[in-house]
Amino acid sequence: MAYRVSSFSQYEQDYQFSVENPEAFWEDIASNYSWIRKWDKTLEWNFDEPKVEWFKGAKLNITENCIDRHLASKANQTAILWEPNDPKERFKKITYQDLHQQVCRFANVLKRNGVGKGDRVCLYMPMIPELAIAVLATARIGAIHSVVFAGFSAQSLADRINDATCKMVITADGLYRGAKEIPLKNIVDEAVEDCECVERVLVIERTAWNTEMQAGRDVWYHDEVQHVGDECPAEPMDAEDPLFILYTSGSTGKPKGVVHTCGGYMVYAGYSFQNVFQYDPGDTYWCTADIGWITGHTYIVYGPLLNGATTLMFEGVPTYPDAGRFWQVCDKHHVNQFYTAPTAIRALMACGDEHVLPYSLNSLRVIGTVGEPINEEAWNWYNVHIGKEKCPIVDTWWQTETGGIMISSLGEYGPQKAAHAGFPLPGIQPVLLDEKGNEIQENEKEGYLAVKFPWPSMIRTTWGDHERCKKVYFSHYNGYYFTGDGAKRDAKGLYRIIGRVDDVINVSGHRFGTAEIENAINQNIHVAESAVVGYPHDIKGQGIYAYVILRKPVDDTDFISAEIIETVKEEIGAIAKPDKIQIVSGLPKTRSGKIMRRILRKVAEGEPDKLGDISTLLDPNVVAEIVKGAQ
Ligand code: PRX
């Protein structure tokens, strides 16, 4: 089996083989990595418990595969190319040799501060090289990283630290993001007040702001690193030892810690990166995500480094200092593969073509999208203005839980069709299910997207609560991993992802449960009850629409709405703030008290004439009021 697929017919052959002989297929792919000890059994699984074990008995360390094994041939090649927020600040190039040294030193600092194998470490950091280095250093010593996006509030951070009982938090004094400056350490201080488990806060200097350090708890990285050496042996890990936890939202109120393990995640991250992006030695690859999300884990850090690639890491935002920044960076660093989110494409498209025109973009070879469905207009704009109609677009469908890209063309290999992710990668067996859980065999049909056979980087459990993993992903349809998405297959069998079929809203590619946002809104003292739904939003894909019942009527609803937004910012973070708030006196409920979200969704979508049957409601009159007051 070739590690790299290099034609569509080869894809078809490999796919066929991978379905007929999954174990032989993955054994072959896995043999491209370095293992301290080979596995005894390739796969053991059942989707009932669920229990999925890949490469059982094997020992490895993912950082040896990301770094050490490239030193013989690529020591002086750039591993991480870092572009700062401010284009006037100098970029940084970290070679594989430098990366080895810096990861070892960082790992030694972790050890010196009491972190060992199996301990959880929370990373709440800016997009600076130290974040990637900290991720790798944690993995090097066998500790488990839990990266929390540095846009979440102190409350969200504290919840995640406590859920995983993290011993250490790694942060920075502050963060630059576009024109914003955020005092990260202050947020950590506030969070950690409620976290008894935290023994150490390790602080990287980024902004050189005056920072208060709590004696006995807080230490500066630049002080600690003075005391350690350049070598740190990689801890031998079992293939099924946890590598990281990453929290993600679901349809219940509390985000869950998705657990990925060392061996399978490594094999799939590396293989999918190589094939989807068709990376050639010497290329510069850029994924614009933040390492706080799964995209950054798999396709900024692990996937590229496993392949000895040069991965560009960007601290800033697409519109700073202007809406040409992405394209300026592509030209400046001769980027060959560019991977971003539909929301960024739509936002930049709306800013006007004049921001693209000054740049040649002629180094680009493959361009990609991830995180949410891409509409045809944005796909076409991306194709014409960025790809210049010569770059294949890889529309990659996957999830935090899948660990890596599941459905996508492999660079130019695979049909190009706007808004269609395409065919599954080798080794991936998606199905469409009907309401009853029967597989839909025909094409040109829509159904619930599920996966019927394990793949190496799939979720193993939800941290501290295996039952929840079973309930959320494996109980809807027996014998299948359920994705929560609806999808359609076209006449040729290409998959088009329609969107979530559960109570999850995808805002700018970020997932939030409606219950999670409602819980946050309900923390506001003026609020009695709330119901949140998603609605189509030109830039964000989906916007957040909140219907709120107040404890007491008020005259100034604008003031109350602003207060509610502040509460959501405090509880979750600014990324989850409602776009629209409608104060209502009641919600449409069935006689058993269940909120009829279908009605609220239709109103939010601006289709109040399509409410359907409302006769079963406890109080049908409330609907007329909601329709009248809709924004
Ligand atoms: O609804 C799908 C959407 O994003 C969800 C997963 O979100 P998250 O775990 O945060 O991971 C995002 C990055 C991998 C999916 O259930 N989604 C992701 N990629 C696509 C997509 N929807 C349509 N097309 C995609 N390419």
PDB file of N, CA and C in Angstrom, residues 205-248:
ATOM      1  N   GLU A 205       6.478  34.796  28.356  1.00  0.00           N
ATOM      2  CA  GLU A 205       6.412  36.240  28.128  1.00  0.00           C
ATOM      3  C   GLU A 205       6.162  36.506  26.650  1.00  0.00           C
ATOM      4  N   ARG A 206       5.028  37.145  26.342  1.00  0.00           N
ATOM      5  CA  ARG A 206       4.761  37.518  24.958  1.00  0.00           C
ATOM      6  C   ARG A 206       4.663  39.023  24.813  1.00  0.00           C
ATOM      7  N   THR A 207       3.929  39.660  25.740  1.00  0.00           N
ATOM      8  CA  THR A 207       3.653  41.088  25.574  1.00  0.00           C
ATOM      9  C   THR A 207       4.528  41.952  26.477  1.00  0.00           C
ATOM     10  N   ALA A 208       5.220  41.314  27.425  1.00  0.00           N
ATOM     11  CA  ALA A 208       6.039  42.022  28.410  1.00  0.00           C
ATOM     12  C   ALA A 208       5.218  43.030  29.208  1.00  0.00           C
ATOM     13  N   TRP A 209       3.987  42.695  29.497  1.00  0.00           N
ATOM     14  CA  TRP A 209       3.185  43.551  30.368  1.00  0.00           C
ATOM     15  C   TRP A 209       3.529  43.233  31.808  1.00  0.00           C
ATOM     16  N   ASN A 210       3.211  44.217  32.630  1.00  0.00           N
ATOM     17  CA  ASN A 210       3.423  44.038  34.048  1.00  0.00           C
ATOM     18  C   ASN A 210       2.490  42.928  34.546  1.00  0.00           C
ATOM     19  N   THR A 211       3.053  41.863  35.045  1.00  0.00           N
ATOM     20  CA  THR A 211       2.216  40.707  35.373  1.00  0.00           C
ATOM     21  C   THR A 211       2.438  40.295  36.812  1.00  0.00           C
ATOM     22  N   GLU A 212       1.344  40.131  37.525  1.00  0.00           N
ATOM     23  CA  GLU A 212       1.465  39.713  38.920  1.00  0.00           C
ATOM     24  C   GLU A 212       1.693  38.209  38.988  1.00  0.00           C
ATOM     25  N   MET A 213       2.682  37.804  39.743  1.00  0.00           N
ATOM     26  CA  MET A 213       2.960  36.370  39.856  1.00  0.00           C
ATOM     27  C   MET A 213       2.685  35.953  41.295  1.00  0.00           C
ATOM     28  N   GLN A 214       1.922  34.886  41.458  1.00  0.00           N
ATOM     29  CA  GLN A 214       1.628  34.414  42.812  1.00  0.00           C
ATOM     30  C   GLN A 214       2.736  33.479  43.276  1.00  0.00           C
ATOM     31  N   ALA A 215       3.398  33.888  44.361  1.00  0.00           N
ATOM     32  CA  ALA A 215       4.545  33.103  44.844  1.00  0.00           C
ATOM     33  C   ALA A 215       4.104  31.683  45.189  1.00  0.00           C
ATOM     34  N   GLY A 216       4.944  30.730  44.825  1.00  0.00           N
ATOM     35  CA  GLY A 216       4.630  29.333  45.138  1.00  0.00           C
ATOM     36  C   GLY A 216       3.759  28.665  44.086  1.00  0.00           C
ATOM     37  N   ARG A 217       3.100  29.481  43.253  1.00  0.00           N
ATOM     38  CA  ARG A 217       2.243  28.880  42.221  1.00  0.00           C
ATOM     39  C   ARG A 217       2.720  29.224  40.810  1.00  0.00           C
ATOM     40  N   ASP A 218       3.054  30.492  40.597  1.00  0.00           N
ATOM     41  CA  ASP A 218       3.360  30.956  39.238  1.00  0.00           C
ATOM     42  C   ASP A 218       4.862  31.033  38.993  1.00  0.00           C
ATOM     43  N   VAL A 219       5.280  30.576  37.830  1.00  0.00           N
ATOM     44  CA  VAL A 219       6.696  30.706  37.453  1.00  0.00           C
ATOM     45  C   VAL A 219       6.796  31.173  36.003  1.00  0.00           C
ATOM     46  N   TRP A 220       7.862  31.945  35.723  1.00  0.00           N
ATOM     47  CA  TRP A 220       8.122  32.385  34.351  1.00  0.00           C
ATOM     48  C   TRP A 220       8.875  31.286  33.610  1.00  0.00           C
ATOM     49  N   TYR A 221       8.466  31.039  32.386  1.00  0.00           N
ATOM     50  CA  TYR A 221       9.176  30.046  31.579  1.00  0.00           C
ATOM     51  C   TYR A 221      10.639  30.448  31.390  1.00  0.00           C
ATOM     52  N   HIS A 222      10.870  31.743  31.112  1.00  0.00           N
ATOM     53  CA  HIS A 222      12.259  32.154  30.826  1.00  0.00           C
ATOM     54  C   HIS A 222      13.175  32.007  32.041  1.00  0.00           C
ATOM     55  N   ASP A 223      12.619  31.980  33.240  1.00  0.00           N
ATOM     56  CA  ASP A 223      13.454  31.688  34.422  1.00  0.00           C
ATOM     57  C   ASP A 223      13.714  30.196  34.530  1.00  0.00           C
ATOM     58  N   GLU A 224      12.648  29.433  34.383  1.00  0.00           N
ATOM     59  CA  GLU A 224      12.735  27.981  34.557  1.00  0.00           C
ATOM     60  C   GLU A 224      13.704  27.333  33.571  1.00  0.00           C
ATOM     61  N   VAL A 225      13.664  27.835  32.335  1.00  0.00           N
ATOM     62  CA  VAL A 225      14.432  27.176  31.282  1.00  0.00           C
ATOM     63  C   VAL A 225      15.951  27.331  31.487  1.00  0.00           C
ATOM     64  N   GLN A 226      16.321  28.295  32.341  1.00  0.00           N
ATOM     65  CA  GLN A 226      17.750  28.470  32.665  1.00  0.00           C
ATOM     66  C   GLN A 226      18.325  27.241  33.364  1.00  0.00           C
ATOM     67  N   HIS A 227      17.438  26.470  33.988  1.00  0.00           N
ATOM     68  CA  HIS A 227      17.919  25.393  34.861  1.00  0.00           C
ATOM     69  C   HIS A 227      17.890  24.012  34.231  1.00  0.00           C
ATOM     70  N   VAL A 228      17.571  23.943  32.939  1.00  0.00           N
ATOM     71  CA  VAL A 228      17.391  22.603  32.364  1.00  0.00           C
ATOM     72  C   VAL A 228      18.326  22.354  31.177  1.00  0.00           C
ATOM     73  N   GLY A 229      18.453  21.083  30.831  1.00  0.00           N
ATOM     74  CA  GLY A 229      19.319  20.683  29.722  1.00  0.00           C
ATOM     75  C   GLY A 229      18.570  20.563  28.405  1.00  0.00           C
ATOM     76  N   ASP A 230      19.347  20.269  27.349  1.00  0.00           N
ATOM     77  CA  ASP A 230      18.806  20.229  25.981  1.00  0.00           C
ATOM     78  C   ASP A 230      18.272  18.867  25.569  1.00  0.00           C
ATOM     79  N   GLU A 231      18.435  17.882  26.411  1.00  0.00           N
ATOM     80  CA  GLU A 231      18.003  16.536  26.023  1.00  0.00           C
ATOM     81  C   GLU A 231      16.883  16.062  26.932  1.00  0.00           C
ATOM     82  N   CYS A 232      15.893  15.462  26.356  1.00  0.00           N
ATOM     83  CA  CYS A 232      14.843  14.837  27.155  1.00  0.00           C
ATOM     84  C   CYS A 232      14.370  13.604  26.399  1.00  0.00           C
ATOM     85  N   PRO A 233      14.664  12.429  26.920  1.00  0.00           N
ATOM     86  CA  PRO A 233      14.234  11.221  26.203  1.00  0.00           C
ATOM     87  C   PRO A 233      12.719  11.179  26.089  1.00  0.00           C
ATOM     88  N   ALA A 234      12.247  10.630  24.974  1.00  0.00           N
ATOM     89  CA  ALA A 234      10.801  10.535  24.761  1.00  0.00           C
ATOM     90  C   ALA A 234      10.248   9.363  25.561  1.00  0.00           C
ATOM     91  N   GLU A 235       9.183   9.621  26.288  1.00  0.00           N
ATOM     92  CA  GLU A 235       8.559   8.587  27.125  1.00  0.00           C
ATOM     93  C   GLU A 235       7.889   7.530  26.233  1.00  0.00           C
ATOM     94  N   PRO A 236       8.214   6.247  26.406  1.00  0.00           N
ATOM     95  CA  PRO A 236       7.515   5.228  25.607  1.00  0.00           C
ATOM     96  C   PRO A 236       6.056   5.129  26.059  1.00  0.00           C
ATOM     97  N   MET A 237       5.149   5.316  25.099  1.00  0.00           N
ATOM     98  CA  MET A 237       3.717   5.305  25.429  1.00  0.00           C
ATOM     99  C   MET A 237       3.051   4.094  24.795  1.00  0.00           C
ATOM    100  N   ASP A 238       2.047   3.566  25.475  1.00  0.00           N
ATOM    101  CA  ASP A 238       1.221   2.534  24.849  1.00  0.00           C
ATOM    102  C   ASP A 238       0.407   3.197  23.749  1.00  0.00           C
ATOM    103  N   ALA A 239       0.161   2.439  22.685  1.00  0.00           N
ATOM    104  CA  ALA A 239      -0.608   3.010  21.571  1.00  0.00           C
ATOM    105  C   ALA A 239      -1.939   3.574  22.050  1.00  0.00           C
ATOM    106  N   GLU A 240      -2.552   2.929  23.039  1.00  0.00           N
ATOM    107  CA  GLU A 240      -3.857   3.385  23.503  1.00  0.00           C
ATOM    108  C   GLU A 240      -3.804   4.308  24.723  1.00  0.00           C
ATOM    109  N   ASP A 241      -2.629   4.762  25.131  1.00  0.00           N
ATOM    110  CA  ASP A 241      -2.568   5.794  26.178  1.00  0.00           C
ATOM    111  C   ASP A 241      -3.131   7.093  25.621  1.00  0.00           C
ATOM    112  N   PRO A 242      -3.836   7.874  26.453  1.00  0.00           N
ATOM    113  CA  PRO A 242      -4.346   9.152  25.946  1.00  0.00           C
ATOM    114  C   PRO A 242      -3.214  10.089  25.540  1.00  0.00           C
ATOM    115  N   LEU A 243      -3.424  10.774  24.412  1.00  0.00           N
ATOM    116  CA  LEU A 243      -2.471  11.795  23.969  1.00  0.00           C
ATOM    117  C   LEU A 243      -2.985  13.172  24.369  1.00  0.00           C
ATOM    118  N   PHE A 244      -4.281  13.385  24.109  1.00  0.00           N
ATOM    119  CA  PHE A 244      -4.841  14.677  24.529  1.00  0.00           C
ATOM    120  C   PHE A 244      -6.339  14.601  24.765  1.00  0.00           C
ATOM    121  N   ILE A 245      -6.798  15.651  25.444  1.00  0.00           N
ATOM    122  CA  ILE A 245      -8.229  15.865  25.659  1.00  0.00           C
ATOM    123  C   ILE A 245      -8.539  17.183  24.957  1.00  0.00           C
ATOM    124  N   LEU A 246      -9.649  17.219  24.249  1.00  0.00           N
ATOM    125  CA  LEU A 246     -10.064  18.491  23.667  1.00  0.00           C
ATOM    126  C   LEU A 246     -11.562  18.636  23.894  1.00  0.00           C
ATOM    127  N   TYR A 247     -11.938  19.732  24.542  1.00  0.00           N
ATOM    128  CA  TYR A 247     -13.348  19.925  24.891  1.00  0.00           C
ATOM    129  C   TYR A 247     -14.137  20.432  23.701  1.00  0.00           C
ATOM    130  N   THR A 248     -15.314  19.873  23.538  1.00  0.00           N
ATOM    131  CA  THR A 248     -16.180  20.339  22.462  1.00  0.00           C
ATOM    132  C   THR A 248     -17.627  20.296  22.919  1.00  0.00           C
TER     133      THR A 248
END
